[in-house]
Structures are given as structure tokens and as C-alpha cells.
Coordinates of C-alpha atoms in Angstrom, one line a residue:
M1 CA 49.2 -96.4 -22.8
K2 CA 50.1 -92.8 -21.2
E3 CA 53.5 -91.6 -21.3
K4 CA 54.2 -90.7 -17.4
S5 CA 55.2 -87.0 -18.6
E6 CA 51.5 -86.3 -20.2
A7 CA 49.7 -87.9 -17.1
V8 CA 49.9 -84.8 -15.1
L9 CA 46.1 -85.4 -14.3
D10 CA 46.7 -88.4 -13.2
M11 CA 48.2 -87.7 -10.2
S12 CA 47.0 -87.1 -6.2
P13 CA 45.5 -83.9 -5.6
T14 CA 48.5 -82.9 -3.1
S15 CA 51.1 -83.7 -5.8
T16 CA 50.0 -82.6 -9.0
V17 CA 52.0 -80.0 -11.4
G18 CA 54.5 -77.4 -10.1
G19 CA 56.5 -79.3 -7.9
G20 CA 53.8 -80.8 -5.4
V21 CA 51.4 -78.0 -4.5
E22 CA 47.8 -78.1 -5.7
D23 CA 46.6 -76.1 -8.5
I24 CA 43.4 -74.9 -6.7
Y25 CA 43.1 -71.8 -9.1
G26 CA 43.1 -73.6 -12.6
E27 CA 46.7 -71.4 -13.9
D28 CA 48.5 -74.6 -15.5
R29 CA 48.2 -75.5 -18.9
A30 CA 47.2 -79.1 -17.8
T31 CA 44.1 -77.6 -16.2
E32 CA 43.2 -75.1 -19.1
D33 CA 40.2 -76.6 -20.3
Q34 CA 38.4 -77.7 -16.6
L35 CA 35.8 -75.8 -14.9
I36 CA 37.0 -74.0 -11.9
T37 CA 35.2 -72.7 -8.5
P38 CA 36.1 -69.0 -8.3
W39 CA 37.1 -69.6 -4.5
T40 CA 38.1 -67.1 -2.2
F41 CA 37.4 -67.6 1.6
N42 CA 33.9 -68.5 0.2
V43 CA 32.4 -68.6 -3.7
S44 CA 33.6 -65.1 -5.0
S45 CA 30.3 -63.4 -6.7
G46 CA 28.6 -60.2 -7.8
Y47 CA 30.4 -57.4 -6.8
N48 CA 33.4 -58.9 -4.9
L49 CA 34.2 -61.2 -8.1
L50 CA 35.0 -58.0 -9.9
R51 CA 37.6 -56.6 -7.5
D52 CA 39.5 -60.0 -6.8
P53 CA 42.0 -59.9 -9.5
R54 CA 42.5 -63.3 -9.8
Y55 CA 39.1 -64.5 -11.0
N56 CA 38.1 -60.8 -12.8
K57 CA 37.6 -60.8 -16.4
G58 CA 36.1 -57.5 -17.1
L59 CA 33.6 -57.6 -19.8
A60 CA 34.6 -61.1 -21.0
F61 CA 32.0 -62.9 -18.4
T62 CA 29.7 -65.0 -20.7
E63 CA 25.7 -64.3 -20.1
K64 CA 25.7 -67.7 -18.4
E65 CA 28.2 -66.7 -16.0
R66 CA 26.6 -63.3 -15.3
D67 CA 23.7 -65.0 -14.1
V68 CA 25.1 -67.4 -12.2
H69 CA 27.6 -65.3 -10.4
Y70 CA 25.3 -62.4 -9.6
L71 CA 26.6 -60.0 -12.3
R72 CA 23.5 -58.6 -13.9
G73 CA 23.8 -54.7 -14.0
L74 CA 27.1 -55.0 -12.5
L75 CA 28.8 -54.8 -16.3
P76 CA 27.9 -52.9 -19.3
P77 CA 26.0 -55.8 -21.7
A78 CA 28.5 -56.2 -24.2
V79 CA 30.6 -59.1 -23.6
I80 CA 34.1 -59.0 -25.3
P81 CA 36.7 -62.0 -25.5
Q82 CA 40.1 -61.5 -23.5
E83 CA 41.9 -60.9 -27.7
L84 CA 39.8 -58.0 -27.7
Q85 CA 40.5 -56.6 -24.5
E86 CA 44.2 -57.1 -25.1
K87 CA 44.2 -55.2 -28.3
R88 CA 42.2 -52.0 -26.5
L89 CA 44.5 -52.3 -23.9
M90 CA 47.9 -52.5 -26.0
Q91 CA 46.5 -49.5 -27.9
S92 CA 45.9 -47.4 -24.7
L93 CA 49.1 -48.7 -23.6
R94 CA 51.0 -47.3 -26.8
R95 CA 49.2 -43.9 -26.1
Y96 CA 51.6 -43.3 -23.1
E97 CA 54.8 -41.5 -24.5
V98 CA 56.8 -41.8 -21.1
P99 CA 57.6 -45.4 -20.1
L100 CA 56.9 -44.6 -16.5
N101 CA 53.5 -44.2 -17.1
K102 CA 53.0 -47.6 -18.9
Y103 CA 54.5 -49.1 -15.7
V104 CA 52.0 -47.7 -13.4
A105 CA 49.2 -48.5 -16.1
L106 CA 50.4 -52.1 -16.1
M107 CA 50.9 -52.2 -12.4
E108 CA 47.0 -51.2 -12.0
L109 CA 46.0 -53.8 -14.4
E110 CA 47.5 -56.4 -12.4
E111 CA 46.1 -55.2 -9.6
R112 CA 42.2 -55.4 -10.8
N113 CA 43.1 -58.3 -13.5
E114 CA 45.8 -60.6 -12.6
R115 CA 45.4 -62.9 -16.0
L116 CA 45.0 -59.9 -18.5
F117 CA 48.3 -58.3 -17.1
Y118 CA 49.9 -61.8 -17.7
K119 CA 48.1 -62.1 -21.2
L120 CA 49.8 -59.1 -22.5
L121 CA 53.6 -59.6 -20.8
I122 CA 53.4 -62.8 -22.6
D123 CA 52.0 -62.3 -25.5
N124 CA 53.8 -58.8 -26.0
V125 CA 56.9 -59.8 -24.1
E126 CA 59.9 -57.5 -26.1
E127 CA 57.8 -54.8 -26.2
L128 CA 56.8 -54.6 -22.5
L129 CA 59.8 -56.5 -21.0
P130 CA 61.4 -53.0 -20.9
I131 CA 58.9 -51.4 -19.2
V132 CA 58.5 -53.9 -16.0
Y133 CA 61.9 -54.7 -16.1
T134 CA 65.1 -52.9 -16.4
P135 CA 65.4 -50.2 -17.2
T136 CA 61.7 -48.9 -16.5
V137 CA 62.1 -50.4 -13.1
G138 CA 65.1 -48.5 -12.1
E139 CA 62.8 -45.4 -12.3
A140 CA 59.8 -46.7 -10.7
C141 CA 62.4 -48.1 -7.7
Q142 CA 63.6 -44.2 -7.5
K143 CA 59.8 -42.7 -7.2
Y144 CA 58.3 -45.9 -5.7
G145 CA 57.2 -43.6 -3.1
S146 CA 55.6 -41.1 -4.8
I147 CA 53.7 -43.8 -7.2
F148 CA 52.7 -46.0 -4.4
K149 CA 49.1 -47.0 -4.6
R150 CA 48.4 -50.5 -3.0
P151 CA 50.8 -52.9 -0.9
Q152 CA 52.4 -55.9 -3.0
G153 CA 53.8 -58.6 -1.1
L154 CA 55.2 -58.3 2.2
Y155 CA 57.4 -55.8 3.9
I156 CA 59.2 -56.9 6.7
S157 CA 60.8 -54.1 8.8
L158 CA 63.1 -54.6 12.2
K159 CA 59.6 -53.3 13.7
E160 CA 58.8 -56.9 12.8
K161 CA 61.9 -58.5 14.9
G162 CA 61.1 -61.7 16.8
R163 CA 57.8 -61.9 15.3
I164 CA 58.8 -62.2 11.4
L165 CA 56.9 -65.8 11.2
E166 CA 54.0 -64.1 12.7
V167 CA 54.3 -61.5 9.2
L168 CA 54.3 -64.3 6.8
K169 CA 51.5 -66.2 8.5
N170 CA 49.4 -62.7 7.7
W171 CA 50.2 -63.4 3.9
P172 CA 46.7 -65.5 2.5
E173 CA 48.8 -67.8 0.5
R174 CA 49.9 -71.2 2.4
K175 CA 51.6 -72.9 -0.8
I176 CA 54.4 -70.6 -1.7
Q177 CA 57.0 -72.1 -3.9
V178 CA 59.2 -68.9 -5.1
I179 CA 60.1 -65.9 -2.7
V180 CA 62.1 -62.8 -3.8
V181 CA 63.7 -60.9 -1.3
T182 CA 65.9 -57.9 -1.2
D183 CA 66.9 -55.2 1.6
G184 CA 67.4 -52.5 -1.1
E185 CA 70.8 -51.7 -0.5
R186 CA 72.1 -51.8 -4.2
I187 CA 69.4 -51.6 -6.2
L188 CA 70.0 -52.0 -9.9
G189 CA 73.5 -49.4 -10.1
L190 CA 71.3 -46.7 -8.5
G191 CA 72.5 -47.5 -4.8
D192 CA 70.7 -47.8 -1.6
L193 CA 66.8 -47.1 -2.0
G194 CA 65.6 -48.8 1.1
Y195 CA 62.3 -49.7 0.8
Q196 CA 61.9 -48.4 -2.8
G197 CA 63.5 -51.3 -3.7
M198 CA 60.1 -53.4 -3.9
G199 CA 59.9 -52.6 -7.5
I200 CA 62.6 -55.3 -7.9
P201 CA 61.1 -58.4 -6.1
V202 CA 57.5 -57.5 -7.7
G203 CA 59.1 -57.1 -11.2
K204 CA 61.2 -60.4 -11.1
L205 CA 57.9 -62.4 -10.0
A206 CA 55.9 -61.1 -12.7
L207 CA 58.8 -62.5 -14.8
Y208 CA 59.0 -65.6 -12.7
T209 CA 55.3 -66.4 -14.3
A210 CA 54.9 -64.8 -17.7
L211 CA 58.7 -66.0 -18.9
G212 CA 59.0 -69.2 -16.6
G213 CA 55.7 -70.4 -16.1
V214 CA 55.6 -70.2 -12.4
R215 CA 52.3 -69.5 -10.9
P216 CA 51.3 -65.8 -9.3
S217 CA 49.5 -67.6 -6.8
A218 CA 52.5 -69.3 -5.4
C219 CA 55.0 -65.9 -5.9
L220 CA 55.6 -63.7 -3.0
P221 CA 57.6 -60.6 -3.2
I222 CA 59.5 -59.6 0.2
T223 CA 61.1 -56.5 0.9
I224 CA 63.4 -56.5 4.4
D225 CA 63.6 -53.0 6.0
V226 CA 66.7 -52.1 7.8
G227 CA 66.5 -48.7 7.0
T228 CA 68.6 -46.7 4.4
N229 CA 71.3 -44.8 4.1
N230 CA 70.2 -42.5 1.2
E231 CA 70.2 -39.2 2.8
Q232 CA 67.6 -37.6 0.0
L233 CA 64.8 -40.4 0.9
L234 CA 65.1 -39.7 4.6
K235 CA 64.1 -36.3 3.6
D236 CA 61.7 -37.1 1.5
E237 CA 57.7 -36.4 2.7
F238 CA 56.7 -39.4 0.9
Y239 CA 59.5 -41.9 1.5
I240 CA 57.4 -44.6 3.5
G241 CA 59.9 -47.0 4.7
L242 CA 62.1 -46.9 7.7
R243 CA 63.4 -43.5 8.5
Q244 CA 66.3 -44.5 10.0
K245 CA 70.3 -45.4 9.1
R246 CA 70.5 -48.7 7.7
A247 CA 71.2 -51.7 10.1
T248 CA 74.6 -53.5 9.6
G249 CA 76.9 -55.8 11.0
K250 CA 75.3 -58.5 13.5
K251 CA 71.9 -56.9 13.5
H252 CA 71.2 -57.2 10.0
Y253 CA 72.5 -60.5 10.2
D254 CA 70.7 -61.4 13.2
F255 CA 67.4 -60.3 11.4
L256 CA 68.0 -62.1 8.3
D257 CA 68.6 -65.0 10.2
E258 CA 65.5 -65.0 11.6
F259 CA 64.0 -64.3 8.4
M260 CA 65.5 -67.7 6.5
K261 CA 64.2 -69.6 9.5
A262 CA 60.7 -68.6 9.5
V263 CA 60.7 -69.4 5.7
K264 CA 61.8 -72.7 6.4
Q265 CA 59.6 -72.9 9.4
N266 CA 56.3 -71.6 7.5
Y267 CA 57.0 -73.0 3.7
G268 CA 59.0 -76.2 4.3
E269 CA 62.4 -77.2 2.9
K270 CA 61.3 -76.6 -1.0
V271 CA 60.6 -72.8 -1.1
L272 CA 63.1 -71.2 -3.2
V273 CA 64.3 -68.1 -1.7
Q274 CA 66.0 -65.5 -4.3
Y275 CA 68.4 -62.9 -3.1
E276 CA 68.1 -59.4 -4.8
D277 CA 70.3 -56.6 -5.2
F278 CA 72.0 -56.9 -1.6
A279 CA 75.4 -55.2 -1.2
N280 CA 78.3 -57.0 -2.2
H281 CA 79.5 -57.4 1.5
N282 CA 76.2 -59.2 2.3
A283 CA 75.2 -61.0 -0.9
F284 CA 78.1 -63.3 -0.4
E285 CA 78.1 -64.0 3.1
L286 CA 73.8 -64.6 2.5
L287 CA 74.6 -67.2 -0.3
A288 CA 77.6 -69.0 1.4
K289 CA 75.9 -69.1 5.0
Y290 CA 72.4 -70.4 3.6
D291 CA 73.1 -72.4 0.7
T292 CA 73.5 -75.9 2.3
T293 CA 70.8 -75.3 4.6
H294 CA 67.9 -74.1 2.1
L295 CA 67.2 -73.7 -1.3
V296 CA 68.7 -70.3 -2.2
F297 CA 69.7 -68.7 -5.3
N298 CA 71.6 -65.1 -5.9
D299 CA 70.2 -63.6 -9.0
D300 CA 73.0 -61.2 -9.3
I301 CA 75.9 -63.7 -8.8
Q302 CA 74.5 -67.0 -10.0
G303 CA 71.9 -65.9 -12.6
T304 CA 73.7 -62.9 -14.4
A305 CA 76.8 -66.0 -14.5
A306 CA 74.4 -68.3 -16.2
V307 CA 73.3 -66.1 -18.9
V308 CA 76.9 -64.6 -19.2
L309 CA 78.4 -68.4 -19.7
A310 CA 75.8 -69.1 -22.1
G311 CA 76.4 -65.9 -24.5
L312 CA 80.0 -66.7 -24.6
V313 CA 79.2 -70.3 -25.0
A314 CA 77.1 -69.4 -28.2
S315 CA 79.9 -67.1 -29.3
L316 CA 82.5 -69.3 -29.9
K317 CA 80.2 -70.1 -33.2
L318 CA 81.5 -66.5 -34.4
L319 CA 84.8 -66.1 -32.3
G320 CA 86.1 -70.0 -32.8
G321 CA 87.8 -72.1 -30.3
S322 CA 86.8 -73.3 -26.9
L323 CA 86.3 -71.3 -23.8
A324 CA 89.8 -72.5 -22.8
D325 CA 91.5 -71.2 -25.7
H326 CA 90.3 -67.7 -24.8
T327 CA 91.3 -64.5 -22.3
F328 CA 88.4 -62.5 -20.5
L329 CA 88.9 -59.6 -19.0
F330 CA 86.3 -57.9 -16.3
F331 CA 85.8 -54.6 -15.6
G332 CA 84.3 -54.4 -12.3
A333 CA 84.6 -56.7 -9.6
G334 CA 81.8 -57.4 -7.6
E335 CA 79.1 -59.8 -6.9
A336 CA 78.2 -60.2 -10.8
G337 CA 82.0 -59.9 -12.0
T338 CA 83.3 -62.4 -9.6
G339 CA 80.4 -64.5 -9.7
I340 CA 80.2 -64.9 -13.8
A341 CA 84.2 -65.5 -13.7
E342 CA 83.8 -68.4 -11.5
L343 CA 80.9 -70.2 -13.3
I344 CA 83.2 -69.3 -16.6
A345 CA 86.3 -71.0 -14.9
L346 CA 83.8 -74.1 -13.5
A347 CA 82.7 -74.4 -16.8
I348 CA 86.3 -74.2 -18.2
S349 CA 87.5 -76.7 -15.3
K350 CA 84.8 -79.2 -16.5
K351 CA 85.7 -79.3 -20.0
T352 CA 89.3 -79.9 -19.6
N353 CA 89.1 -81.8 -16.5
A354 CA 91.7 -79.3 -15.3
L355 CA 91.6 -78.1 -11.8
V356 CA 89.5 -74.7 -11.4
E357 CA 92.7 -72.9 -9.7
E358 CA 93.9 -73.5 -13.3
A359 CA 91.3 -72.8 -15.2
R360 CA 91.2 -68.9 -13.1
K361 CA 94.2 -68.2 -14.8
N362 CA 92.1 -67.5 -17.9
I363 CA 90.4 -64.5 -16.6
W364 CA 91.7 -61.2 -15.2
L365 CA 89.6 -58.9 -13.3
V366 CA 90.0 -54.8 -13.1
D367 CA 88.1 -53.0 -10.2
S368 CA 88.4 -49.4 -8.8
K369 CA 92.2 -49.7 -8.3
G370 CA 93.1 -51.2 -11.5
L371 CA 94.0 -54.8 -12.3
I372 CA 93.9 -57.5 -9.8
V373 CA 97.3 -58.8 -9.5
N374 CA 99.4 -61.2 -6.5
A375 CA 101.1 -57.8 -5.6
R376 CA 97.6 -56.3 -4.3
K377 CA 96.3 -59.7 -2.4
E378 CA 96.9 -58.9 1.1
S379 CA 94.3 -55.9 0.7
L380 CA 91.5 -57.7 -1.5
Q381 CA 88.2 -58.5 -0.3
A382 CA 87.9 -62.4 0.2
H383 CA 85.7 -62.6 -3.1
K384 CA 88.6 -61.0 -5.1
K385 CA 91.3 -63.0 -4.0
P386 CA 91.2 -66.3 -6.3
W387 CA 91.7 -63.6 -9.0
A388 CA 94.9 -62.2 -8.0
H389 CA 97.6 -63.3 -10.9
E390 CA 101.2 -62.5 -11.1
H391 CA 101.4 -59.9 -13.2
E392 CA 103.0 -56.1 -12.6
P393 CA 100.2 -53.7 -11.5
V394 CA 98.2 -51.7 -14.2
N395 CA 96.0 -48.9 -13.4
N396 CA 94.1 -48.8 -15.9
L397 CA 91.4 -50.6 -18.5
L398 CA 93.2 -49.7 -21.5
D399 CA 96.6 -50.8 -20.6
T400 CA 95.1 -53.9 -18.9
I401 CA 93.8 -54.8 -22.8
K402 CA 97.3 -53.8 -24.2
A403 CA 99.0 -56.3 -21.2
I404 CA 96.5 -59.1 -21.1
K405 CA 95.3 -58.9 -25.1
P406 CA 92.0 -60.4 -24.1
A407 CA 89.1 -62.1 -26.4
A408 CA 86.2 -60.7 -24.6
I409 CA 85.7 -57.4 -22.2
I410 CA 83.2 -57.9 -19.8
G411 CA 81.6 -54.8 -18.1
T412 CA 79.9 -54.9 -14.5
S413 CA 80.9 -52.0 -13.1
G414 CA 78.1 -50.0 -12.8
V415 CA 79.9 -47.0 -14.4
G416 CA 78.4 -45.9 -17.2
K417 CA 80.6 -44.7 -20.6
T418 CA 84.1 -46.9 -19.7
F419 CA 84.2 -48.6 -22.7
T420 CA 85.9 -45.8 -24.8
K421 CA 86.6 -45.3 -28.5
E422 CA 90.4 -46.0 -27.3
V423 CA 89.0 -49.1 -25.7
I424 CA 87.2 -50.7 -28.1
E425 CA 89.4 -49.9 -30.6
A426 CA 92.1 -52.2 -28.9
M427 CA 89.9 -54.5 -28.7
A428 CA 89.3 -54.5 -32.5
S429 CA 92.9 -54.1 -33.0
I430 CA 94.1 -57.9 -30.8
N431 CA 90.7 -59.5 -32.2
K432 CA 88.8 -60.4 -35.6
R433 CA 85.8 -60.3 -33.7
P434 CA 86.1 -58.6 -30.4
L435 CA 83.3 -60.1 -28.1
I436 CA 81.8 -57.0 -25.7
M437 CA 79.6 -57.2 -23.2
A438 CA 78.5 -54.2 -21.5
L439 CA 76.2 -55.3 -18.8
S440 CA 75.7 -52.7 -16.3
N441 CA 72.2 -51.6 -15.7
P442 CA 70.1 -49.4 -16.1
T443 CA 71.0 -47.7 -19.7
A444 CA 72.8 -44.9 -18.2
Q445 CA 75.5 -47.1 -16.6
S446 CA 76.0 -49.1 -19.7
E447 CA 79.9 -49.7 -20.3
C448 CA 79.0 -48.3 -23.8
T449 CA 76.0 -48.4 -26.3
A450 CA 75.3 -50.7 -29.0
E451 CA 76.3 -48.3 -31.5
E452 CA 79.7 -47.3 -30.2
A453 CA 80.6 -50.9 -30.4
Y454 CA 79.9 -51.4 -34.1
T455 CA 81.0 -48.1 -34.9
W456 CA 84.4 -48.0 -33.0
S457 CA 84.9 -51.3 -34.0
E458 CA 84.5 -50.9 -38.0
G459 CA 81.5 -53.5 -37.7
R460 CA 83.5 -56.3 -36.8
A461 CA 82.4 -56.2 -32.6
V462 CA 80.0 -59.2 -31.0
F463 CA 77.7 -57.1 -28.9
A464 CA 75.6 -58.1 -25.8
S465 CA 74.6 -55.4 -23.1
G466 CA 72.4 -55.4 -19.9
S467 CA 69.9 -53.1 -20.9
P468 CA 68.4 -53.1 -24.5
F469 CA 69.3 -51.5 -27.4
P470 CA 67.8 -50.8 -31.2
P471 CA 69.7 -52.3 -33.8
V472 CA 72.8 -50.7 -35.5
E473 CA 72.8 -50.0 -38.9
Y474 CA 76.6 -50.1 -40.3
N475 CA 78.4 -50.3 -43.7
N476 CA 75.1 -50.9 -45.2
K477 CA 74.7 -54.2 -42.4
L478 CA 71.9 -54.3 -40.0
H479 CA 73.4 -55.8 -36.6
I480 CA 70.9 -56.8 -34.0
P481 CA 72.5 -56.5 -30.6
S482 CA 72.2 -59.4 -27.9
Q483 CA 71.1 -58.3 -24.8
A484 CA 72.6 -60.6 -21.9
N485 CA 69.1 -59.9 -19.6
N486 CA 69.3 -62.5 -16.6
C487 CA 65.3 -62.9 -17.4
Y488 CA 67.1 -65.7 -19.8
I489 CA 67.7 -67.6 -16.9
F490 CA 65.9 -67.0 -13.6
P491 CA 62.7 -68.0 -14.6
G492 CA 63.4 -70.9 -16.1
F493 CA 66.0 -72.1 -13.7
G494 CA 63.6 -71.3 -10.7
F495 CA 60.8 -73.5 -12.9
G496 CA 63.6 -76.3 -12.8
L497 CA 63.9 -76.4 -9.4
V498 CA 60.0 -75.7 -8.3
M499 CA 59.3 -78.7 -11.0
A500 CA 61.7 -81.3 -9.6
G501 CA 61.0 -80.3 -5.9
A502 CA 64.5 -79.4 -5.5
V503 CA 65.7 -78.8 -2.0
R504 CA 69.2 -77.3 -2.5
V505 CA 70.8 -75.1 -5.6
H506 CA 74.1 -76.9 -7.2
N507 CA 76.6 -75.0 -9.6
D508 CA 76.4 -77.7 -11.9
M509 CA 72.9 -76.5 -12.5
L510 CA 73.8 -73.3 -13.3
L511 CA 76.0 -74.7 -16.2
A512 CA 73.0 -77.0 -17.5
A513 CA 71.1 -73.7 -17.6
S514 CA 73.8 -72.0 -19.6
E515 CA 73.7 -74.7 -22.1
A516 CA 70.3 -75.1 -22.3
L517 CA 69.9 -71.4 -23.2
A518 CA 73.1 -71.2 -26.0
S519 CA 71.6 -74.4 -27.8
Q520 CA 68.5 -72.2 -28.4
V521 CA 70.9 -69.7 -30.8
T522 CA 70.5 -70.7 -34.0
E523 CA 72.4 -70.2 -37.5
E524 CA 69.7 -67.3 -38.3
H525 CA 70.6 -65.9 -35.2
Y526 CA 74.3 -66.1 -35.9
G527 CA 73.9 -64.3 -39.5
K528 CA 72.6 -61.4 -37.0
G529 CA 75.5 -61.1 -34.8
M530 CA 73.1 -62.3 -32.1
I531 CA 74.5 -64.7 -29.3
Y532 CA 71.2 -65.1 -27.6
P533 CA 68.0 -65.8 -28.8
P534 CA 65.3 -63.3 -29.3
F535 CA 62.6 -62.8 -26.2
G536 CA 59.8 -63.7 -28.9
N537 CA 60.5 -67.6 -27.9
I538 CA 61.4 -67.0 -24.1
R539 CA 58.7 -69.6 -23.0
K540 CA 59.6 -72.3 -25.1
I541 CA 63.9 -71.3 -24.1
S542 CA 62.6 -71.2 -20.1
A543 CA 60.6 -74.8 -20.9
H544 CA 64.4 -76.2 -22.4
I545 CA 66.4 -74.4 -19.0
A546 CA 63.7 -75.9 -16.6
A547 CA 63.9 -79.3 -17.9
N548 CA 68.0 -79.0 -18.2
V549 CA 68.0 -78.1 -14.3
A550 CA 65.8 -80.6 -13.3
A551 CA 67.4 -83.4 -15.2
K552 CA 70.6 -82.1 -13.2
G553 CA 68.5 -82.0 -10.1
Y554 CA 67.3 -85.5 -10.2
E555 CA 70.9 -86.7 -11.7
L556 CA 72.8 -85.2 -8.8
G557 CA 70.0 -86.6 -6.1
V558 CA 68.4 -83.2 -4.6
A559 CA 65.2 -83.6 -6.5
T560 CA 62.2 -85.2 -4.3
R561 CA 59.5 -85.2 -6.7
L562 CA 59.6 -88.8 -8.0
P563 CA 58.9 -90.3 -10.0
Q564 CA 61.0 -88.2 -12.5
P565 CA 58.9 -87.5 -15.8
A566 CA 59.8 -89.4 -18.6
D567 CA 60.0 -86.2 -21.0
L568 CA 60.8 -83.1 -19.0
V569 CA 60.5 -80.9 -21.5
K570 CA 57.1 -81.5 -22.5
Y571 CA 56.2 -81.7 -18.7
A572 CA 57.5 -78.9 -17.9
E573 CA 55.2 -77.4 -20.9
S574 CA 52.4 -78.5 -19.1
C575 CA 53.3 -77.4 -15.7
M576 CA 53.9 -73.7 -17.2
Y577 CA 51.6 -70.8 -15.7
T578 CA 48.9 -70.0 -18.9
P579 CA 46.7 -66.5 -18.2
N580 CA 43.9 -67.4 -20.6
Y581 CA 40.4 -67.1 -18.5
R582 CA 38.7 -70.4 -17.5
S583 CA 35.0 -71.3 -17.9
Y584 CA 33.3 -70.5 -14.1
R585 CA 30.9 -72.8 -12.7

């Protein structure tokens, strides 16, 4: 008798893999061996087939396919399999010395051969992740107007006010499962980049597919263009966004409200909307406003929190004790810092059965004005007030460390070089194994480098960063820096929501994702000082995260895909997109 989790292909056509959307393009692992028809609005063939990135296989079309689909004479005679195409392209990419050139080459590949693009990304994830994601994507956003060649996703500007639903209907795919949206106001640590922030939704969704297994056809990147306050961009002749000051207040919120209502009307209750790089004052309010009516997720607040919590849980093997036994100090009290702090407090609360308010007392935050204490409470923004503890004012990070004596310092400030030699030495004098997390992106904004952390702590630091750093040799020992990268969490987390047909995100799902990630760190990794598993295993990691998140969704009653599969990990793997070429009828 077949297990339920293996019966993917036995389900009705409208409730197949991937949370209830029919796999018409043959993108999931479960449909890998089936013959498919290269449909667009009609059967794609000949010259048009070669220019359809979803179906184009380049020189991998077989002799039979070339006859059936009118390709004779349109291709050189050689038949080259996908593996050889991948080898040739990787050799070509490695010849580029400038990372931005690699980024442009990869985007051009995606535009002409989607499956080969994802094949490269999946098989060479550790090498290519810094190109399609941080740090190179930051430079790509800064220069997006200059490197722009072909539109990707939807651009919804204030010109479309009152017509957003109409704009959504212009997108050719009707079965969208994940939307990543930004308004470009706070791109990484680079500030207001306006329309040019589109590089972030495009990059994030590429990772949703490559790392998490969500089908590319079910992904939609969107930029909400309400103007920019970046004077340099407004004067740039190549800037292709709205040339006006950024809309704020009611005008901004009304526009976002129209967008959220249109998304739900057009795509239904189960489409995931991931907010990306909104400014702090908007990010918290958007999440609070829509988390009870829509399936929404903020990667800067919730994704960062889940991945950092996973690192903290894993680091306990090296630090000893439990979360409740340690004091944590954040340098930076924006959406990332307070989001991480809140999830840590929730995790401590769940483990100790203490109130969250009590658990928060283990966690301290420093902002640009110093330690957040009760004496400052009246002047604090709402998201900082829960972290105002009883203590005398302290003006700088070094004095705060000496006063609070934290086991870990977590940098979310967006300000580089702030974990100085004195700061690291102070941490090392307090702790046998100080935990240093320099999370700000891109690399130039990192609070310190891996080499600095290891050297200044005499090789005792447990180090993790937002951007990648190379291994460091100190005292004849090789230290492997961990990367507390959001892409450990959000692809698998989102895939779990899609897989279960979830209609709401719950904090317990974030805890489940963190636990799944921490469980993937092995003794071998700990031996190298790592608190995250290597990215080479990311799809396996994502499958476990998706299964944990889906299981929690079923437990909480927010999953609509029934019945629950018997083996959620196996089911997640069968639902994952695979980029291998399909055979055409």
C-alpha cells in the first residue's frame, strides 16, 4: 500500500503538489519523468520555443525534438546535454573578475534559459549565492538603472493608484504562490534606492526557487514605486523610477492598502506576501496591520529573527547552558534587532514557562543614543519600549559590555567597523567563548570581519556574519566563519507555508523553523567553530524546515491542504522544483 506522502501524482489535477496549484509546466520533482507539452497560449515551437526561457533547452534539444518542434536549421547540429552546458557556463562565469559582471551574466541566462539558470544556482550554491544575493545584489541595486535590460516582475507606481488590481491582472501567471514586494526605502544597508530596489525581490525569489523549491512560475517580484528621497537618483539620467519625493503618511498607507486588497482579490487567501526592505516605521505597522487578514511575512523582522535564533540555539553546544542562562546584547534597535530579540524572548518563554515580559530581561539593546533604559522610555519609538530595562544610562557599546556582561553581541546596526578591538577584547575577557554576530549587510557595513573577531579574541570567538567571509587560520587552527544568512530560513519557511496551504503566519512557525535549522548542525561543524550547516546542503535543510513549519501549521489549524501527508519531509522533497530538462512530446 502506498504511503500518503508518496501519492502526489494520484491527487486530483487541481490539488497537486505545491499547495494546491496544478503543476502545468512540469516543475516539481514528482513530475520529473513525465512527458510535458511546451504550452504558452498555444504549443510553443520553432523560433518562439528558442526564445521562451521556460522551455528553451539550447543545444540540449534531441534530434526527435528538433523534428517535432520545427527546430531544424535553427540550432547548430551538436546535441549537448544540460550537464555539459552547465560546465561550459561555469567556466565562462569564472573568467569574470568583477562580481557585478557575473550578476549580469546570470540575469541574462535566466532570461533565455530558466532551467539552466537554476541548475547552475542549485549545483554551485556556495559559489553563486554571493552573486545573486548579498553582497553583490547590493551593488546591482545601486546600478540597476544602468544595467537594466529587460523588465522582471511588476512595477506598481503611484500612477497606477486606483488601478492596482488591473495591473496585477496584466501578469500572465494566474496561480501565484509567493510575492516578494519592496518600496525600496531601506535596501540592505544602502538606504533609499527607490525603484532600483527591484533587485531584492528578484534575487529573493530566485532563492525561493533554488534553495526552497518553490516553482519559478508561482513567484512574482513586485516593486511599489512611491518616489525616492535619494537626490543622486533623482538627478541620474538613467534612473527609470518616479522622479519625485517619496510619498509618506496616509498617501503611502492608502496605496499599500489598495495593493494588499488587490493581491487577496486576485490570488486568494493562500498567497504569501513577503515584505522586503521597507523602512522601520512602515515595516512594523504593515506587519501588525495585515498579519490577521493576510498571509504576510517580513524577512527583515521575522526571517532574520529565525535564522539568528537558530544560530544561538546551535551555539549552546559551544557556549554551554540554555538560552535562559545567558545575556544577549544587541547593537542596533531597528526592525532586525527588535525582531530577533522578541523571538529569543518567546523561545525562552516557551522553554521556561515564564512570561515573555520576564524573558525580555535577559536581552538588552543599544541604539544610536546608547543603552535603552527606563529613563529614556518616553522618547522611544514603540518597537523599542519593551526593551527599556532598569539601569543607569550608558552612552557607548564598550561601556555597556562592561556593565551588562553579555555572552553574545549581535550587530544589526548597519554601521560598519563598530565591533572594535576593544569591544572584542572586552567580550573575550568576560567569556571563555564569546559569541560575536556581525550581521549587517553588505560586507562594508559588517560590524567587524571574521579575521578581526578571531584575532582579537585569540581564536576563542564563535563568529557569524551577515555577509560571507573566508576561513581564517589563527594559531595553526582553521576557523570557518558561519554566515547567519536569511536564505537559510525564508525559502524553506515560505515553502512550508505553501505546501500546507497556510492562511496565516504564527510565531510558533518561526520557532519551528529555527529548531529545524539548528538540528542540521553536526559535531563535525561544531569542531570547525560553525553554528550553521554549510550551504551545500541547503535544499535538504529547506525540506526539513518546510516540514517543521507545515507540521506546526497543521497543529495550529491554519493549514488548509488536507489530509496532512504522512511523511512531511518526503512530501516536501517531492514538491520541490527541479531544474532538470524535461522531454517534450
